[in-house]
Amino acid sequence: MKKTLLILVFLSPLFVNAQNNNAPSSYDAHEIAITGYLQTQYQKAQSAGINSFSGGDFSKNSSERFMIRRGRLKIDRADKYSSIVFQIDATQNGVQLMDAFIQFHDPSSKALMFTAGLFNRPFGYSIVYSSGYRDFPERARVFQTLMPRERDLGAMISYHPQTIFKFLTAEIAAVNGSGHSARDYDSKKDIIGNLVFKFDSLYNQKLHIGFGGSIYKGSVRSDTENYFTYTGSGYIKNTDPNNVNWNAKRDYYGANVQLQYDNTFGKTMLKAEYIGGTQPGVAASSLISGPVSSTSFAAQPATDLYLRTFSGYYIWFTQQIAKTRLTALVAYDIYDPNNKINEREIGVNNNNTTAGDIKFSTLGYGFSYGINPRLKLTVYNEHVVNDRTSLPQYTDDLKDDVFTTRLQYRW
């Protein structure tokens, strides 16, 4: 028991920094440090070949699978004024670069930090929070749709005072907008702003509060003469030769809050995040599934753009059971890619609506168990519900629930 406590005390500073993906294992000067985690899991889907945000779509004739969800290897080094981070992800699908960035600051203070390279978009809470520490298997559908793979290429300035205002963190970044592992397909850059407030050890050091707000100002280049806008009764096509090279707005705004109370029964945590705005997408078709039609583009879209006003949020609740290593998990999230339309109107009267406009909600529940300080077991079920529409394939709820058993080792 004493040995375990010593390990936790020794590693806790590393854990605090590592929870933010845009950071080395420690800002204290050190030679090369190697950290990472491996997530291996078994999944059972409600039916074969479903589209899924629980680790990706299932193969056409499969409803069960073993997979390596994440295999992260992170290498970093820091001196008194700079640091470098390099991270890869190795799974059954191959090896991908995840992070590659340089940070530097004034040797006398870490308050002002400059970051350049491939890093997590500094938007909200869940995007930056490491998957190796997150209680829930996956991020909410809305964030996987708008910011797939979480990363982008660019530069960022962060301000985190070390004095009386140390509860504040401000970030602003300029990024390509095309996301992880993608080339920039126009000359414009997207701007991201993030403001975070964090207060620890309130109310006899039992209450911890964090909250913040974010904004994303970007665009998507049109490559055709046509784009579709929603009028209240459906989409209408706007056709003009000048629409080629036109940039459609990609604007998000978000707010988040995190509460933790250390009580006699165990830690109770509630986390919530909301995001809304305008997202350029395309029409769902035989080649493009409904979920993919509103996903942010990693390459220049070759089809007509759909301009959608969306909203989404998640609520995460965790409860440590009697101060043991067992934690109960409950989550609920909603993503509505077109919050101006009644779902029953989708697919009627040739109004150009498609599966890309359907609202989805997900109720997740399960538990995690810390077998030891490095090894964690998670058992989790997701009940996914789509609103009923007039589209032939979506007149009823799809059978697309997913059960996951995951084992994670972190070093």
Short mmCIF file of C-alpha atoms in Angstrom, two decimals:
data_model
loop_
_atom_site.label_atom_id
_atom_site.label_comp_id
_atom_site.label_asym_id
_atom_site.label_seq_id
_atom_site.Cartn_x
_atom_site.Cartn_y
_atom_site.Cartn_z
CA MET A 1 0.00 0.00 0.00
CA LYS A 2 2.80 2.44 0.95
CA LYS A 3 4.63 1.60 -2.26
CA THR A 4 1.52 2.36 -4.32
CA LEU A 5 1.05 5.71 -2.59
CA LEU A 6 4.68 6.63 -3.22
CA ILE A 7 4.25 5.82 -6.93
CA LEU A 8 1.14 8.00 -7.15
CA VAL A 9 2.80 10.90 -5.34
CA PHE A 10 5.87 10.67 -7.59
CA LEU A 11 3.87 10.50 -10.82
CA SER A 12 1.13 13.00 -9.96
CA PRO A 13 2.96 16.07 -11.37
CA LEU A 14 3.41 14.21 -14.65
CA PHE A 15 -0.26 13.20 -14.71
CA VAL A 16 -1.43 16.79 -14.18
CA ASN A 17 0.57 18.05 -17.16
CA ALA A 18 -0.15 15.04 -19.35
CA GLN A 19 -3.92 15.56 -19.07
CA ASN A 20 -3.44 18.45 -21.50
CA ASN A 21 -2.36 17.01 -24.84
CA ASN A 22 -0.70 20.31 -25.77
CA ALA A 23 2.03 19.84 -23.17
CA PRO A 24 5.12 17.73 -22.52
CA SER A 25 5.12 15.22 -19.66
CA SER A 26 6.63 17.97 -17.50
CA TYR A 27 7.77 21.57 -18.08
CA ASP A 28 10.64 21.01 -15.65
CA ALA A 29 13.92 20.67 -17.55
CA HIS A 30 14.50 17.03 -18.48
CA GLU A 31 16.16 14.91 -21.13
CA ILE A 32 14.10 12.66 -23.40
CA ALA A 33 11.03 11.27 -21.61
CA ILE A 34 8.92 8.46 -23.07
CA THR A 35 5.29 8.08 -22.00
CA GLY A 36 2.17 6.62 -23.57
CA TYR A 37 -0.78 4.30 -23.27
CA LEU A 38 -2.36 1.32 -25.00
CA GLN A 39 -6.12 0.72 -25.27
CA THR A 40 -7.25 -2.73 -26.41
CA GLN A 41 -10.94 -3.52 -26.52
CA TYR A 42 -13.79 -5.83 -27.50
CA GLN A 43 -16.99 -4.36 -28.94
CA LYS A 44 -20.44 -5.75 -29.71
CA ALA A 45 -22.77 -3.73 -31.94
CA GLN A 46 -26.54 -4.08 -32.03
CA SER A 47 -26.38 -4.92 -35.74
CA ALA A 48 -23.72 -5.52 -38.38
CA GLY A 49 -22.13 -2.80 -40.50
CA ILE A 50 -23.35 0.18 -38.51
CA ASN A 51 -21.96 3.71 -38.66
CA SER A 52 -20.46 4.37 -35.25
CA PHE A 53 -18.66 7.06 -33.27
CA SER A 54 -17.44 4.40 -30.81
CA GLY A 55 -14.11 3.75 -32.48
CA GLY A 56 -15.26 3.91 -36.11
CA ASP A 57 -17.76 2.15 -38.37
CA PHE A 58 -18.20 -1.63 -38.21
CA SER A 59 -17.37 -3.74 -41.26
CA LYS A 60 -20.28 -4.64 -43.53
CA ASN A 61 -20.89 -8.15 -42.19
CA SER A 62 -19.56 -7.72 -38.66
CA SER A 63 -21.23 -6.79 -35.38
CA GLU A 64 -18.33 -7.87 -33.12
CA ARG A 65 -14.67 -6.93 -33.12
CA PHE A 66 -11.43 -6.83 -31.19
CA MET A 67 -9.34 -3.75 -31.85
CA ILE A 68 -6.51 -1.54 -30.68
CA ARG A 69 -8.36 1.72 -30.14
CA ARG A 70 -5.28 3.77 -29.33
CA GLY A 71 -1.59 2.93 -29.10
CA ARG A 72 0.14 6.16 -28.16
CA LEU A 73 3.88 6.67 -27.80
CA LYS A 74 4.90 10.15 -26.72
CA ILE A 75 8.47 11.46 -26.69
CA ASP A 76 9.30 14.86 -25.23
CA ARG A 77 12.19 16.92 -23.97
CA ALA A 78 12.31 20.24 -22.12
CA ASP A 79 14.94 22.77 -21.09
CA LYS A 80 14.64 26.06 -19.24
CA TYR A 81 13.08 27.92 -22.16
CA SER A 82 11.73 25.40 -24.70
CA SER A 83 10.28 21.92 -25.18
CA ILE A 84 9.46 19.54 -28.01
CA VAL A 85 6.72 16.91 -28.21
CA PHE A 86 6.42 14.08 -30.72
CA GLN A 87 3.61 11.51 -30.48
CA ILE A 88 2.50 8.63 -32.72
CA ASP A 89 -0.57 6.39 -32.67
CA ALA A 90 -0.02 2.71 -33.61
CA THR A 91 -3.10 0.53 -34.17
CA GLN A 92 -4.19 -2.34 -36.44
CA ASN A 93 -4.72 0.34 -39.12
CA GLY A 94 -1.06 1.37 -39.13
CA VAL A 95 1.03 4.15 -37.60
CA GLN A 96 -0.02 7.80 -37.68
CA LEU A 97 1.60 11.00 -36.47
CA MET A 98 -0.54 12.53 -33.70
CA ASP A 99 1.48 15.42 -32.26
CA ALA A 100 4.62 17.19 -33.40
CA PHE A 101 5.17 20.64 -31.94
CA ILE A 102 7.75 22.97 -30.42
CA GLN A 103 7.04 25.27 -27.49
CA PHE A 104 9.16 28.08 -26.11
CA HIS A 105 8.88 30.80 -23.48
CA ASP A 106 10.91 33.42 -21.61
CA PRO A 107 13.37 31.57 -19.36
CA SER A 108 12.27 33.69 -16.39
CA SER A 109 8.55 32.86 -16.78
CA LYS A 110 6.23 30.29 -18.33
CA ALA A 111 3.31 32.71 -18.35
CA LEU A 112 3.56 33.40 -22.10
CA MET A 113 4.03 30.32 -24.29
CA PHE A 114 4.38 29.98 -28.06
CA THR A 115 3.50 26.65 -29.77
CA ALA A 116 4.03 25.70 -33.42
CA GLY A 117 3.39 22.47 -35.30
CA LEU A 118 0.68 19.79 -35.11
CA PHE A 119 -1.30 20.05 -31.87
CA ASN A 120 -4.80 19.81 -30.40
CA ARG A 121 -7.12 22.63 -31.35
CA PRO A 122 -7.46 24.81 -28.23
CA PHE A 123 -11.26 24.71 -28.19
CA GLY A 124 -13.23 23.92 -25.05
CA TYR A 125 -12.51 21.13 -22.59
CA SER A 126 -12.86 17.67 -24.11
CA ILE A 127 -10.81 18.28 -27.27
CA VAL A 128 -7.62 19.07 -25.34
CA TYR A 129 -8.19 16.60 -22.48
CA SER A 130 -6.16 13.44 -23.09
CA SER A 131 -7.94 10.21 -24.04
CA GLY A 132 -5.60 8.41 -21.67
CA TYR A 133 -7.19 10.17 -18.68
CA ARG A 134 -10.76 10.66 -19.85
CA ASP A 135 -13.24 8.52 -17.90
CA PHE A 136 -15.41 7.82 -20.95
CA PRO A 137 -14.29 5.73 -23.95
CA GLU A 138 -14.89 8.42 -26.58
CA ARG A 139 -15.57 12.10 -27.01
CA ALA A 140 -19.13 13.20 -27.76
CA ARG A 141 -20.46 12.78 -31.32
CA VAL A 142 -20.63 16.53 -31.91
CA PHE A 143 -16.92 17.03 -31.27
CA GLN A 144 -15.91 13.98 -33.30
CA THR A 145 -17.94 15.42 -36.19
CA LEU A 146 -16.73 19.01 -36.06
CA MET A 147 -13.10 18.34 -35.09
CA PRO A 148 -12.19 14.79 -36.12
CA ARG A 149 -8.84 13.57 -34.73
CA GLU A 150 -8.80 16.79 -32.67
CA ARG A 151 -5.53 18.12 -34.17
CA ASP A 152 -4.59 20.74 -36.73
CA LEU A 153 -1.42 22.38 -38.05
CA GLY A 154 -0.66 25.92 -37.02
CA ALA A 155 0.69 28.22 -34.33
CA MET A 156 -0.66 29.18 -30.90
CA ILE A 157 0.02 31.73 -28.16
CA SER A 158 -0.96 30.79 -24.60
CA TYR A 159 -1.05 33.03 -21.54
CA HIS A 160 -1.17 31.50 -18.06
CA PRO A 161 -0.07 33.89 -15.29
CA GLN A 162 1.95 32.42 -12.44
CA THR A 163 0.85 35.09 -9.96
CA ILE A 164 -2.49 36.07 -8.40
CA PHE A 165 -4.31 35.40 -11.69
CA LYS A 166 -3.01 31.83 -12.05
CA PHE A 167 -6.62 30.61 -12.28
CA LEU A 168 -6.75 32.05 -15.82
CA THR A 169 -5.55 30.58 -19.11
CA ALA A 170 -6.02 32.36 -22.46
CA GLU A 171 -5.15 30.84 -25.85
CA ILE A 172 -5.36 31.97 -29.45
CA ALA A 173 -4.34 29.88 -32.46
CA ALA A 174 -4.19 30.15 -36.24
CA VAL A 175 -4.58 26.78 -38.01
CA ASN A 176 -5.00 25.43 -41.52
CA GLY A 177 -8.55 24.28 -40.81
CA SER A 178 -8.18 21.04 -42.76
CA GLY A 179 -7.35 19.05 -39.64
CA HIS A 180 -5.01 16.23 -38.72
CA SER A 181 -2.85 14.69 -41.47
CA ALA A 182 -4.32 16.92 -44.19
CA ARG A 183 -3.00 19.56 -46.56
CA ASP A 184 -4.39 23.07 -46.47
CA TYR A 185 -6.70 23.39 -49.49
CA ASP A 186 -7.00 27.19 -49.53
CA SER A 187 -4.95 30.18 -48.47
CA LYS A 188 -7.18 31.16 -45.55
CA LYS A 189 -6.49 30.27 -41.90
CA ASP A 190 -8.97 29.50 -39.16
CA ILE A 191 -8.74 31.35 -35.83
CA ILE A 192 -9.47 29.69 -32.48
CA GLY A 193 -9.81 31.49 -29.15
CA ASN A 194 -10.12 29.84 -25.74
CA LEU A 195 -10.52 31.24 -22.22
CA VAL A 196 -10.29 28.95 -19.17
CA PHE A 197 -10.90 29.61 -15.46
CA LYS A 198 -9.90 27.01 -12.87
CA PHE A 199 -10.34 27.18 -9.09
CA ASP A 200 -9.01 24.32 -6.97
CA SER A 201 -9.41 23.47 -3.31
CA LEU A 202 -12.46 25.57 -2.44
CA TYR A 203 -14.77 24.86 0.51
CA ASN A 204 -12.20 23.21 2.81
CA GLN A 205 -10.30 21.95 -0.25
CA LYS A 206 -13.21 19.69 -1.23
CA LEU A 207 -14.67 21.64 -4.16
CA HIS A 208 -12.93 22.11 -7.52
CA ILE A 209 -14.46 24.29 -10.26
CA GLY A 210 -13.47 24.95 -13.85
CA PHE A 211 -15.27 26.74 -16.66
CA GLY A 212 -14.55 28.48 -19.91
CA GLY A 213 -15.63 29.72 -23.31
CA SER A 214 -14.34 29.23 -26.85
CA ILE A 215 -14.78 30.61 -30.33
CA TYR A 216 -13.83 29.26 -33.76
CA LYS A 217 -13.82 31.51 -36.83
CA GLY A 218 -13.09 29.72 -40.07
CA SER A 219 -14.29 28.93 -43.56
CA VAL A 220 -14.57 26.21 -46.21
CA ARG A 221 -13.80 26.94 -49.87
CA SER A 222 -16.49 26.12 -52.42
CA ASP A 223 -15.29 24.30 -55.55
CA THR A 224 -18.60 24.40 -57.44
CA GLU A 225 -21.10 26.97 -58.68
CA ASN A 226 -23.77 25.71 -56.25
CA TYR A 227 -24.48 25.81 -52.55
CA PHE A 228 -27.63 25.09 -50.53
CA THR A 229 -29.16 27.25 -47.80
CA TYR A 230 -32.07 26.41 -45.52
CA THR A 231 -35.16 28.61 -45.88
CA GLY A 232 -37.56 27.22 -43.27
CA SER A 233 -39.25 24.67 -45.48
CA GLY A 234 -36.18 23.03 -46.97
CA TYR A 235 -32.95 23.75 -48.81
CA ILE A 236 -32.80 25.88 -51.94
CA LYS A 237 -29.95 25.78 -54.45
CA ASN A 238 -27.99 28.96 -55.08
CA THR A 239 -26.25 28.85 -58.47
CA ASP A 240 -23.73 31.42 -59.65
CA PRO A 241 -20.34 31.13 -61.39
CA ASN A 242 -18.98 33.49 -58.72
CA ASN A 243 -19.64 30.80 -56.09
CA VAL A 244 -16.47 29.02 -57.21
CA ASN A 245 -13.70 30.05 -54.80
CA TRP A 246 -16.34 31.44 -52.43
CA ASN A 247 -15.66 30.70 -48.76
CA ALA A 248 -18.56 29.50 -46.62
CA LYS A 249 -18.51 30.44 -42.95
CA ARG A 250 -17.41 27.83 -40.42
CA ASP A 251 -18.13 29.50 -37.09
CA TYR A 252 -18.46 27.82 -33.66
CA TYR A 253 -18.96 29.10 -30.15
CA GLY A 254 -18.83 27.01 -27.01
CA ALA A 255 -19.01 26.99 -23.22
CA ASN A 256 -17.98 24.35 -20.67
CA VAL A 257 -18.01 23.68 -16.93
CA GLN A 258 -16.38 21.08 -14.65
CA LEU A 259 -17.33 20.44 -11.01
CA GLN A 260 -15.69 18.03 -8.57
CA TYR A 261 -16.68 17.48 -4.95
CA ASP A 262 -14.58 15.27 -2.67
CA ASN A 263 -17.15 13.86 -0.26
CA THR A 264 -17.18 11.08 2.33
CA PHE A 265 -18.53 8.56 -0.22
CA GLY A 266 -15.95 9.38 -2.90
CA LYS A 267 -15.24 11.90 -5.67
CA THR A 268 -18.30 13.19 -7.51
CA MET A 269 -17.67 14.87 -10.88
CA LEU A 270 -19.99 16.62 -13.31
CA LYS A 271 -18.70 17.94 -16.64
CA ALA A 272 -20.73 19.58 -19.39
CA GLU A 273 -19.98 21.35 -22.65
CA TYR A 274 -22.14 23.08 -25.27
CA ILE A 275 -21.24 24.07 -28.82
CA GLY A 276 -23.27 25.74 -31.56
CA GLY A 277 -22.76 27.62 -34.80
CA THR A 278 -22.57 27.18 -38.56
CA GLN A 279 -21.04 24.14 -40.24
CA PRO A 280 -20.60 23.73 -44.00
CA GLY A 281 -21.33 20.17 -45.09
CA VAL A 282 -22.54 18.18 -48.08
CA ALA A 283 -25.61 16.10 -48.91
CA ALA A 284 -25.79 12.52 -47.69
CA SER A 285 -25.83 10.10 -50.62
CA SER A 286 -25.18 6.49 -51.57
CA LEU A 287 -21.46 7.29 -51.36
CA ILE A 288 -21.54 9.57 -48.30
CA SER A 289 -23.25 8.32 -45.15
CA GLY A 290 -25.38 10.60 -43.00
CA PRO A 291 -22.79 11.11 -40.22
CA VAL A 292 -20.02 11.88 -42.71
CA SER A 293 -22.01 14.54 -44.56
CA SER A 294 -21.64 17.05 -41.73
CA THR A 295 -18.06 16.13 -40.78
CA SER A 296 -15.39 18.79 -41.21
CA PHE A 297 -13.40 18.39 -44.42
CA ALA A 298 -9.86 17.07 -44.54
CA ALA A 299 -9.79 17.68 -48.32
CA GLN A 300 -11.44 20.09 -50.70
CA PRO A 301 -15.13 19.05 -50.98
CA ALA A 302 -15.91 18.23 -54.61
CA THR A 303 -19.71 18.40 -54.22
CA ASP A 304 -22.13 21.22 -53.48
CA LEU A 305 -21.96 22.72 -49.99
CA TYR A 306 -24.85 22.63 -47.51
CA LEU A 307 -24.86 25.42 -44.93
CA ARG A 308 -26.23 24.05 -41.65
CA THR A 309 -26.84 25.72 -38.29
CA PHE A 310 -26.07 23.13 -35.62
CA SER A 311 -25.99 22.65 -31.85
CA GLY A 312 -24.75 19.94 -29.53
CA TYR A 313 -23.71 19.21 -26.00
CA TYR A 314 -22.64 16.50 -23.57
CA ILE A 315 -23.05 15.88 -19.85
CA TRP A 316 -20.61 13.52 -18.09
CA PHE A 317 -21.25 12.29 -14.55
CA THR A 318 -18.84 10.10 -12.58
CA GLN A 319 -19.11 8.81 -9.03
CA GLN A 320 -16.35 7.06 -7.14
CA ILE A 321 -17.88 4.19 -5.17
CA ALA A 322 -17.09 4.35 -1.45
CA LYS A 323 -13.57 5.66 -2.11
CA THR A 324 -12.63 2.43 -3.88
CA ARG A 325 -11.03 2.03 -7.29
CA LEU A 326 -14.50 1.52 -8.82
CA THR A 327 -16.18 4.48 -10.56
CA ALA A 328 -19.70 4.62 -12.00
CA LEU A 329 -20.07 6.41 -15.36
CA VAL A 330 -23.12 8.06 -16.92
CA ALA A 331 -23.08 10.29 -20.02
CA TYR A 332 -25.61 11.91 -22.29
CA ASP A 333 -24.92 13.82 -25.49
CA ILE A 334 -26.89 15.34 -28.37
CA TYR A 335 -25.83 16.47 -31.82
CA ASP A 336 -28.34 18.23 -34.06
CA PRO A 337 -26.65 19.12 -37.39
CA ASN A 338 -29.66 21.20 -38.49
CA ASN A 339 -31.51 22.73 -35.56
CA LYS A 340 -33.86 24.74 -37.77
CA ILE A 341 -35.82 21.78 -39.10
CA ASN A 342 -38.40 19.42 -37.63
CA GLU A 343 -37.12 15.88 -38.12
CA ARG A 344 -40.38 14.72 -39.70
CA GLU A 345 -39.76 17.22 -42.51
CA ILE A 346 -36.51 15.49 -43.45
CA GLY A 347 -37.05 13.58 -46.70
CA VAL A 348 -40.43 15.02 -47.72
CA ASN A 349 -41.60 17.09 -50.70
CA ASN A 350 -38.25 17.12 -52.48
CA ASN A 351 -36.95 19.71 -50.05
CA ASN A 352 -33.32 18.60 -50.56
CA THR A 353 -32.96 17.42 -46.97
CA THR A 354 -30.89 14.26 -46.36
CA ALA A 355 -29.62 11.99 -43.61
CA GLY A 356 -27.00 14.63 -42.90
CA ASP A 357 -29.70 16.69 -41.14
CA ILE A 358 -30.78 14.05 -38.58
CA LYS A 359 -30.47 14.64 -34.86
CA PHE A 360 -28.79 11.95 -32.73
CA SER A 361 -28.64 11.45 -28.96
CA THR A 362 -26.54 8.98 -27.00
CA LEU A 363 -26.99 7.68 -23.45
CA GLY A 364 -23.89 5.95 -22.13
CA TYR A 365 -23.43 4.10 -18.85
CA GLY A 366 -20.93 1.73 -17.28
CA PHE A 367 -18.04 1.64 -14.87
CA SER A 368 -14.26 1.82 -14.72
CA TYR A 369 -11.99 -0.01 -12.32
CA GLY A 370 -8.41 0.95 -11.54
CA ILE A 371 -6.74 -2.44 -11.25
CA ASN A 372 -3.48 -0.68 -10.33
CA PRO A 373 -2.05 2.82 -10.90
CA ARG A 374 -1.30 1.99 -14.55
CA LEU A 375 -3.97 -0.53 -15.55
CA LYS A 376 -7.67 0.33 -15.95
CA LEU A 377 -10.71 -1.70 -17.01
CA THR A 378 -13.74 0.05 -18.53
CA VAL A 379 -17.09 -1.60 -19.28
CA TYR A 380 -19.49 0.70 -21.10
CA ASN A 381 -22.69 0.60 -23.16
CA GLU A 382 -23.99 3.29 -25.52
CA HIS A 383 -27.67 3.54 -26.43
CA VAL A 384 -27.82 5.63 -29.62
CA VAL A 385 -31.12 7.16 -30.75
CA ASN A 386 -31.84 8.97 -34.00
CA ASP A 387 -34.97 11.08 -34.44
CA ARG A 388 -37.54 9.51 -36.75
CA THR A 389 -37.83 11.11 -40.18
CA SER A 390 -39.61 10.63 -43.52
CA LEU A 391 -36.52 9.13 -45.12
CA PRO A 392 -37.06 5.43 -45.90
CA GLN A 393 -34.00 4.27 -43.94
CA TYR A 394 -34.75 6.48 -40.93
CA THR A 395 -38.47 6.11 -40.27
CA ASP A 396 -37.53 4.30 -37.07
CA ASP A 397 -34.62 4.22 -34.66
CA LEU A 398 -31.56 2.47 -36.09
CA LYS A 399 -30.19 -0.55 -34.24
CA ASP A 400 -26.78 0.98 -33.61
CA ASP A 401 -26.07 0.61 -29.88
CA VAL A 402 -22.51 -0.42 -28.98
CA PHE A 403 -21.14 -2.30 -25.95
CA THR A 404 -17.43 -1.85 -25.17
CA THR A 405 -15.02 -3.61 -22.81
CA ARG A 406 -11.66 -1.85 -22.74
CA LEU A 407 -8.35 -2.52 -21.00
CA GLN A 408 -5.90 0.38 -20.83
CA TYR A 409 -2.26 0.39 -19.72
CA ARG A 410 -0.51 3.73 -19.23
CA TRP A 411 3.18 4.32 -18.65
#
